[in-house]
Tab-separated table of C-alpha atoms in Angstrom:
chain	number	residue	atom	x	y	z
A	1373	UNK	CA	-70.606	-23.242	26.079
A	1374	UNK	CA	-68.794	-23.829	22.774
A	1375	UNK	CA	-69.458	-20.251	21.636
A	1376	UNK	CA	-67.941	-18.928	24.859
A	1377	UNK	CA	-64.841	-21.152	24.416
A	1378	UNK	CA	-64.473	-20.083	20.806
A	1379	UNK	CA	-64.744	-16.411	21.791
A	1380	UNK	CA	-62.142	-16.853	24.552
A	1381	UNK	CA	-59.762	-18.583	22.125
A	1382	UNK	CA	-60.187	-15.750	19.617
A	1383	UNK	CA	-59.406	-13.143	22.281
A	1384	UNK	CA	-56.251	-15.041	23.349
A	1385	UNK	CA	-55.018	-15.234	19.748
A	1386	UNK	CA	-55.639	-11.515	19.276
A	1387	UNK	CA	-53.749	-10.632	22.490
A	1388	UNK	CA	-50.817	-12.853	21.504
A	1389	UNK	CA	-50.620	-11.302	18.013
A	1390	UNK	CA	-50.665	-7.778	19.467
A	1391	UNK	CA	-47.927	-8.613	21.972
A	1392	UNK	CA	-45.746	-10.124	19.219
A	1393	UNK	CA	-46.176	-7.023	17.031
A	1394	UNK	CA	-45.122	-4.788	19.940
A	1395	UNK	CA	-42.101	-7.001	20.613
A	1396	UNK	CA	-40.978	-6.739	16.970
A	1397	UNK	CA	-41.168	-2.937	17.102
A	1398	UNK	CA	-39.016	-2.847	20.253
A	1399	UNK	CA	-36.416	-5.170	18.708
A	1400	UNK	CA	-36.320	-3.039	15.550
A	1401	UNK	CA	-35.716	0.114	17.616
A	1402	UNK	CA	-32.852	-1.609	19.461
A	1403	UNK	CA	-31.184	-2.556	16.165
A	1404	UNK	CA	-31.345	1.073	14.936
A	1405	UNK	CA	-30.255	2.455	18.317
A	1406	UNK	CA	-26.735	2.987	19.500
A	1407	UNK	CA	-25.042	2.301	22.818
A	1408	UNK	CA	-23.291	5.663	22.588
A	1409	UNK	CA	-24.933	8.359	24.737
A	1410	UNK	CA	-22.817	11.468	24.049
A	1411	UNK	CA	-23.948	12.447	20.548
A	1412	UNK	CA	-22.756	15.767	19.081
A	1413	UNK	CA	-25.106	17.124	16.425
A	1414	UNK	CA	-24.240	19.636	13.749
A	1415	UNK	CA	-26.606	22.213	12.287
A	1416	UNK	CA	-29.363	21.303	9.869
A	1417	UNK	CA	-27.967	21.713	6.339
A	1418	UNK	CA	-30.645	22.063	3.643
A	1419	UNK	CA	-30.281	19.890	0.544
A	1420	UNK	CA	-30.860	22.848	-1.759
A	1421	UNK	CA	-31.004	26.640	-1.349
A	1422	UNK	CA	-31.114	27.962	2.222
A	1423	UNK	CA	-34.284	26.331	3.569
A	1424	UNK	CA	-36.396	23.201	3.271
A	1425	UNK	CA	-35.525	19.534	3.786
A	1426	UNK	CA	-31.974	18.571	4.642
A	1427	UNK	CA	-29.764	16.525	6.944
A	1428	UNK	CA	-28.067	16.919	10.313
A	1429	UNK	CA	-24.884	14.947	10.967
A	1430	UNK	CA	-24.100	13.547	14.382
A	1431	UNK	CA	-20.981	11.920	15.792
A	1432	UNK	CA	-20.287	9.910	18.912
A	1433	UNK	CA	-16.832	8.450	19.416
A	1434	UNK	CA	-16.236	6.558	16.152
A	1435	UNK	CA	-19.920	6.373	15.102
A	1436	UNK	CA	-21.732	8.820	12.852
A	1437	UNK	CA	-25.366	9.237	11.845
A	1438	UNK	CA	-27.441	11.424	9.557
A	1439	UNK	CA	-30.929	12.559	10.558
A	1440	UNK	CA	-33.500	14.190	8.337
A	1441	UNK	CA	-34.364	17.751	9.344
A	1442	UNK	CA	-36.152	20.786	7.972
A	1443	UNK	CA	-35.471	24.504	8.081
A	1444	UNK	CA	-38.707	26.465	7.615
A	1445	UNK	CA	-38.403	28.913	4.731
A	1446	UNK	CA	-39.931	31.738	6.759
A	1447	UNK	CA	-37.566	31.204	9.724
A	1448	UNK	CA	-35.240	33.931	10.912
A	1449	UNK	CA	-32.000	32.649	9.385
A	1450	UNK	CA	-29.997	34.983	11.602
A	1451	UNK	CA	-30.735	32.782	14.646
A	1452	UNK	CA	-30.655	29.367	12.989
A	1453	UNK	CA	-33.399	26.761	13.085
A	1454	UNK	CA	-32.058	25.149	16.280
A	1455	UNK	CA	-32.438	28.211	18.530
A	1456	UNK	CA	-35.932	28.989	19.783
A	1457	UNK	CA	-36.640	32.350	21.448
A	1458	UNK	CA	-39.476	33.892	23.455
A	1459	UNK	CA	-39.985	37.435	22.123
A	1460	UNK	CA	-41.501	40.370	23.971
A	1461	UNK	CA	-43.810	42.917	22.313
A	1462	UNK	CA	-42.501	45.380	19.738
A	1463	UNK	CA	-41.227	48.637	21.211
A	1464	UNK	CA	-42.176	52.090	20.009
A	1465	UNK	CA	-41.018	53.535	16.730
A	1466	UNK	CA	-37.688	55.377	16.809
A	1467	UNK	CA	-37.980	58.716	15.030
A	1468	UNK	CA	-34.231	58.721	14.323
A	1469	UNK	CA	-33.980	55.316	12.649
A	1470	UNK	CA	-37.580	54.638	11.588
A	1471	UNK	CA	-37.353	51.156	13.136
A	1472	UNK	CA	-39.093	49.203	15.883
A	1473	UNK	CA	-37.059	46.860	18.105
A	1474	UNK	CA	-37.791	43.889	20.324
A	1475	UNK	CA	-35.683	41.336	22.158
A	1476	UNK	CA	-35.964	37.585	22.512
A	1477	UNK	CA	-34.677	35.390	25.339
A	1478	UNK	CA	-33.446	31.869	24.555
A	1479	UNK	CA	-36.172	29.336	25.317
A	1480	UNK	CA	-34.675	26.157	23.849
A	1481	UNK	CA	-31.472	25.096	22.068
A	1482	UNK	CA	-32.053	21.956	20.032
A	1483	UNK	CA	-29.275	19.404	19.464
A	1484	UNK	CA	-26.899	21.300	21.775
A	1485	UNK	CA	-26.747	24.212	19.329
A	1486	UNK	CA	-24.615	27.238	20.188
A	1487	UNK	CA	-27.223	29.983	20.659
A	1488	UNK	CA	-27.064	33.544	21.940
A	1489	UNK	CA	-28.927	34.045	25.234
A	1490	UNK	CA	-30.590	37.277	24.048
A	1491	UNK	CA	-31.205	38.462	20.490
A	1492	UNK	CA	-32.551	41.753	19.139
A	1493	UNK	CA	-34.602	42.191	15.980
A	1494	UNK	CA	-35.774	45.307	14.180
A	1495	UNK	CA	-38.349	46.052	11.525
A	1496	UNK	CA	-39.431	49.214	9.752
A	1497	UNK	CA	-42.160	51.248	11.395
A	1498	UNK	CA	-45.543	51.032	9.745
A	1499	UNK	CA	-46.409	54.039	7.602
A	1500	UNK	CA	-50.108	53.226	7.882
A	1501	UNK	CA	-52.116	54.727	10.732
A	1502	UNK	CA	-54.311	52.105	12.329
A	1503	UNK	CA	-57.657	53.330	13.591
A	1504	UNK	CA	-58.548	52.348	17.143
A	1505	UNK	CA	-62.299	52.630	16.553
A	1506	UNK	CA	-63.000	49.248	14.971
A	1507	UNK	CA	-66.666	48.367	14.951
A	1508	UNK	CA	-67.836	51.948	15.564
A	1509	UNK	CA	-69.779	53.869	12.951
A	1510	UNK	CA	-69.465	57.595	12.293
A	1511	UNK	CA	-72.370	59.706	13.536
A	1512	UNK	CA	-75.244	60.086	11.086
A	1513	UNK	CA	-75.788	63.517	9.566
A	1514	UNK	CA	-79.267	64.923	9.903
């Protein structure tokens, strides 16, 4: 009987401690939060060079905030890190220009970024000829 009571008391203490920890996290989030709902966010500005870690500034009425952000170094800088596009497959190679083209349709604009609805990208045509017969061996000579 005493073991059962001791176990029950231990469980109650554990539940109370967990609830208190959750309450502290909620209160901390409220202190950091703002009552303002109409935040305007600027672009992510890298701390050095043109990619990597940086900050994004936001304003709402007379409040301002800075958030950490990151621009991937391999990202297409032409579109900005806040505009995400869904691209279709590459088109055929143009004999006149020597370039392939494909278009992308805006999928998501982060932080209310000003993004173009459709973008076009090009890349040089490959000079290598890819063989379609992967995994096949040439016939044996007798």
